[in-house]
Amino acid sequence: MSRRLIVLLAAVALAALAVAPAQGAKKKPRSKTVGVIDYAFTPAKMTVRPGTKIVWKWSKANSAPHDVKLAKGPKGVKKFTSPVYTASISWSRTLKVKGTYRLLCTYHANMRQTIVVK
Ligand SMILES: [Cu+2]
């Protein structure tokens, strides 16, 4: 094998390595994390693509119990309510249908969140 060929093969191998992680990232299911932090959902407003898994994460510093309730969603989407948790736990839901999801915490009237799927 000539030295020139070896250098060329090495360059091709390095290029393949550089591209691989980007392709892997594309195949991963999309997910977004929402903080459930006394007494707010953070971020309170977000826009995601259909099929995004929303992960609500209760802060370990929380002192009060909270849940995540779908108050109003797009037509045909069944309402859901998470269990009531206080701290250090996650709960998720995948939003597949396009539209506006208005969420709230059953226990705290100002804890509201809007997620737009489009
Ligand atoms: Cu709450």
mmCIF file of N, CA and C in Angstrom, residues 19-73:
data_model
loop_
_atom_site.group_PDB
_atom_site.id
_atom_site.type_symbol
_atom_site.label_atom_id
_atom_site.label_comp_id
_atom_site.label_asym_id
_atom_site.label_seq_id
_atom_site.Cartn_x
_atom_site.Cartn_y
_atom_site.Cartn_z
ATOM 1 N N VAL A 19 -19.104 12.374 10.676
ATOM 2 C CA VAL A 19 -20.488 12.426 10.207
ATOM 3 C C VAL A 19 -21.402 11.555 11.076
ATOM 4 N N ALA A 20 -20.884 10.457 11.597
ATOM 5 C CA ALA A 20 -21.702 9.479 12.313
ATOM 6 C C ALA A 20 -22.569 10.049 13.444
ATOM 7 N N PRO A 21 -22.029 10.885 14.339
ATOM 8 C CA PRO A 21 -22.861 11.356 15.443
ATOM 9 C C PRO A 21 -24.059 12.178 14.972
ATOM 10 N N ALA A 22 -23.884 12.956 13.914
ATOM 11 C CA ALA A 22 -24.977 13.777 13.397
ATOM 12 C C ALA A 22 -26.114 12.893 12.887
ATOM 13 N N GLN A 23 -25.780 11.812 12.211
ATOM 14 C CA GLN A 23 -26.820 10.913 11.704
ATOM 15 C C GLN A 23 -27.546 10.244 12.859
ATOM 16 N N GLY A 24 -26.809 9.869 13.899
ATOM 17 C CA GLY A 24 -27.406 9.236 15.074
ATOM 18 C C GLY A 24 -28.378 10.170 15.758
ATOM 19 N N ALA A 25 -28.029 11.439 15.848
ATOM 20 C CA ALA A 25 -28.873 12.411 16.531
ATOM 21 C C ALA A 25 -30.205 12.591 15.814
ATOM 22 N N LYS A 26 -30.179 12.513 14.489
ATOM 23 C CA LYS A 26 -31.413 12.683 13.711
ATOM 24 C C LYS A 26 -32.437 11.589 14.017
ATOM 25 N N LYS A 27 -31.948 10.382 14.275
ATOM 26 C CA LYS A 27 -32.851 9.247 14.475
ATOM 27 C C LYS A 27 -33.458 9.213 15.873
ATOM 28 N N LYS A 28 -32.836 9.905 16.802
ATOM 29 C CA LYS A 28 -33.342 9.919 18.181
ATOM 30 C C LYS A 28 -34.723 10.548 18.216
ATOM 31 N N PRO A 29 -35.635 9.996 19.055
ATOM 32 C CA PRO A 29 -36.932 10.666 19.184
ATOM 33 C C PRO A 29 -36.716 12.021 19.852
ATOM 34 N N ARG A 30 -37.468 12.985 19.395
ATOM 35 C CA ARG A 30 -37.316 14.323 19.963
ATOM 36 C C ARG A 30 -37.914 14.353 21.356
ATOM 37 N N SER A 31 -37.264 15.017 22.253
ATOM 38 C CA SER A 31 -37.877 15.219 23.557
ATOM 39 C C SER A 31 -37.495 16.590 24.095
ATOM 40 N N LYS A 32 -38.401 17.128 24.902
ATOM 41 C CA LYS A 32 -38.190 18.442 25.511
ATOM 42 C C LYS A 32 -38.504 18.320 26.994
ATOM 43 N N THR A 33 -37.694 18.957 27.788
ATOM 44 C CA THR A 33 -37.904 18.906 29.232
ATOM 45 C C THR A 33 -38.563 20.194 29.716
ATOM 46 N N VAL A 34 -39.543 20.013 30.601
ATOM 47 C CA VAL A 34 -40.224 21.146 31.220
ATOM 48 C C VAL A 34 -39.982 21.044 32.722
ATOM 49 N N GLY A 35 -39.536 22.109 33.325
ATOM 50 C CA GLY A 35 -39.342 22.102 34.764
ATOM 51 C C GLY A 35 -40.658 22.330 35.480
ATOM 52 N N VAL A 36 -40.927 21.503 36.492
ATOM 53 C CA VAL A 36 -42.068 21.746 37.376
ATOM 54 C C VAL A 36 -41.423 22.229 38.672
ATOM 55 N N ILE A 37 -41.364 23.555 38.769
ATOM 56 C CA ILE A 37 -40.599 24.168 39.844
ATOM 57 C C ILE A 37 -41.537 25.108 40.593
ATOM 58 N N ASP A 38 -41.698 24.900 41.904
ATOM 59 C CA ASP A 38 -42.641 25.716 42.707
ATOM 60 C C ASP A 38 -42.639 27.157 42.218
ATOM 61 N N TYR A 39 -43.664 27.744 41.796
ATOM 62 C CA TYR A 39 -44.989 27.263 41.424
ATOM 63 C C TYR A 39 -45.200 27.588 39.950
ATOM 64 N N ALA A 40 -44.390 27.002 39.100
ATOM 65 C CA ALA A 40 -44.457 27.327 37.675
ATOM 66 C C ALA A 40 -43.962 26.182 36.797
ATOM 67 N N PHE A 41 -44.466 26.192 35.573
ATOM 68 C CA PHE A 41 -43.918 25.307 34.543
ATOM 69 C C PHE A 41 -42.899 26.149 33.765
ATOM 70 N N THR A 42 -41.718 25.612 33.593
ATOM 71 C CA THR A 42 -40.657 26.353 32.906
ATOM 72 C C THR A 42 -40.092 25.542 31.740
ATOM 73 N N PRO A 43 -40.205 26.001 30.492
ATOM 74 C CA PRO A 43 -40.823 27.269 30.074
ATOM 75 C C PRO A 43 -42.353 27.185 30.101
ATOM 76 N N ALA A 44 -42.990 28.342 30.257
ATOM 77 C CA ALA A 44 -44.449 28.385 30.323
ATOM 78 C C ALA A 44 -45.066 28.276 28.930
ATOM 79 N N LYS A 45 -44.262 28.598 27.915
ATOM 80 C CA LYS A 45 -44.754 28.522 26.533
ATOM 81 C C LYS A 45 -43.699 27.871 25.670
ATOM 82 N N MET A 46 -44.096 26.917 24.850
ATOM 83 C CA MET A 46 -43.135 26.330 23.929
ATOM 84 C C MET A 46 -43.819 25.798 22.685
ATOM 85 N N THR A 47 -43.046 25.723 21.612
ATOM 86 C CA THR A 47 -43.546 25.180 20.352
ATOM 87 C C THR A 47 -42.683 23.973 19.999
ATOM 88 N N VAL A 48 -43.333 22.856 19.682
ATOM 89 C CA VAL A 48 -42.590 21.637 19.363
ATOM 90 C C VAL A 48 -43.166 21.001 18.096
ATOM 91 N N ARG A 49 -42.459 20.019 17.572
ATOM 92 C CA ARG A 49 -42.953 19.320 16.391
ATOM 93 C C ARG A 49 -43.766 18.103 16.803
ATOM 94 N N PRO A 50 -44.682 17.640 15.932
ATOM 95 C CA PRO A 50 -45.507 16.480 16.270
ATOM 96 C C PRO A 50 -44.617 15.290 16.629
ATOM 97 N N GLY A 51 -45.028 14.542 17.641
ATOM 98 C CA GLY A 51 -44.274 13.364 18.055
ATOM 99 C C GLY A 51 -43.212 13.659 19.092
ATOM 100 N N THR A 52 -43.181 14.886 19.583
ATOM 101 C CA THR A 52 -42.187 15.240 20.610
ATOM 102 C C THR A 52 -42.633 14.716 21.972
ATOM 103 N N LYS A 53 -41.684 14.088 22.641
ATOM 104 C CA LYS A 53 -41.954 13.595 23.990
ATOM 105 C C LYS A 53 -41.677 14.736 24.963
ATOM 106 N N ILE A 54 -42.696 15.115 25.730
ATOM 107 C CA ILE A 54 -42.529 16.175 26.718
ATOM 108 C C ILE A 54 -42.255 15.512 28.076
ATOM 109 N N VAL A 55 -41.148 15.870 28.650
ATOM 110 C CA VAL A 55 -40.780 15.298 29.953
ATOM 111 C C VAL A 55 -40.889 16.392 31.008
ATOM 112 N N TRP A 56 -41.855 16.235 31.911
ATOM 113 C CA TRP A 56 -41.997 17.191 33.013
ATOM 114 C C TRP A 56 -41.134 16.688 34.161
ATOM 115 N N LYS A 57 -40.325 17.580 34.668
ATOM 116 C CA LYS A 57 -39.362 17.188 35.687
ATOM 117 C C LYS A 57 -39.599 18.009 36.965
ATOM 118 N N TRP A 58 -40.040 17.327 38.000
ATOM 119 C CA TRP A 58 -40.301 17.983 39.282
ATOM 120 C C TRP A 58 -38.961 18.264 39.976
ATOM 121 N N SER A 59 -38.749 19.515 40.306
ATOM 122 C CA SER A 59 -37.488 19.905 40.946
ATOM 123 C C SER A 59 -37.333 19.235 42.310
ATOM 124 N N LYS A 60 -36.093 18.947 42.647
ATOM 125 C CA LYS A 60 -35.852 18.334 43.957
ATOM 126 C C LYS A 60 -36.067 19.335 45.085
ATOM 127 N N ALA A 61 -36.121 20.633 44.731
ATOM 128 C CA ALA A 61 -36.295 21.672 45.748
ATOM 129 C C ALA A 61 -37.769 21.991 46.037
ATOM 130 N N ASN A 62 -38.685 21.323 45.312
ATOM 131 C CA ASN A 62 -40.104 21.636 45.491
ATOM 132 C C ASN A 62 -40.592 21.316 46.906
ATOM 133 N N SER A 63 -41.538 22.155 47.370
ATOM 134 C CA SER A 63 -42.121 21.898 48.688
ATOM 135 C C SER A 63 -43.604 21.553 48.594
ATOM 136 N N ALA A 64 -44.214 21.852 47.443
ATOM 137 C CA ALA A 64 -45.651 21.607 47.292
ATOM 138 C C ALA A 64 -45.919 20.568 46.200
ATOM 139 N N PRO A 65 -47.020 19.843 46.325
ATOM 140 C CA PRO A 65 -47.367 18.863 45.293
ATOM 141 C C PRO A 65 -47.938 19.543 44.045
ATOM 142 N N HIS A 66 -47.619 18.978 42.897
ATOM 143 C CA HIS A 66 -48.124 19.506 41.625
ATOM 144 C C HIS A 66 -48.501 18.347 40.709
ATOM 145 N N ASP A 67 -49.406 18.624 39.790
ATOM 146 C CA ASP A 67 -49.675 17.659 38.726
ATOM 147 C C ASP A 67 -49.690 18.409 37.396
ATOM 148 N N VAL A 68 -49.820 17.658 36.321
ATOM 149 C CA VAL A 68 -49.876 18.246 34.980
ATOM 150 C C VAL A 68 -51.181 17.774 34.367
ATOM 151 N N LYS A 69 -52.084 18.708 34.144
ATOM 152 C CA LYS A 69 -53.391 18.346 33.622
ATOM 153 C C LYS A 69 -53.621 19.013 32.276
ATOM 154 N N LEU A 70 -54.048 18.228 31.299
ATOM 155 C CA LEU A 70 -54.408 18.825 30.013
ATOM 156 C C LEU A 70 -55.816 19.385 30.166
ATOM 157 N N ALA A 71 -55.926 20.715 30.230
ATOM 158 C CA ALA A 71 -57.218 21.367 30.415
ATOM 159 C C ALA A 71 -57.946 21.461 29.082
ATOM 160 N N LYS A 72 -57.180 21.753 28.031
ATOM 161 C CA LYS A 72 -57.791 21.886 26.708
ATOM 162 C C LYS A 72 -56.757 21.510 25.658
ATOM 163 N N GLY A 73 -57.119 20.601 24.797
ATOM 164 C CA GLY A 73 -56.196 20.177 23.756
ATOM 165 C C GLY A 73 -56.858 20.226 22.388
#
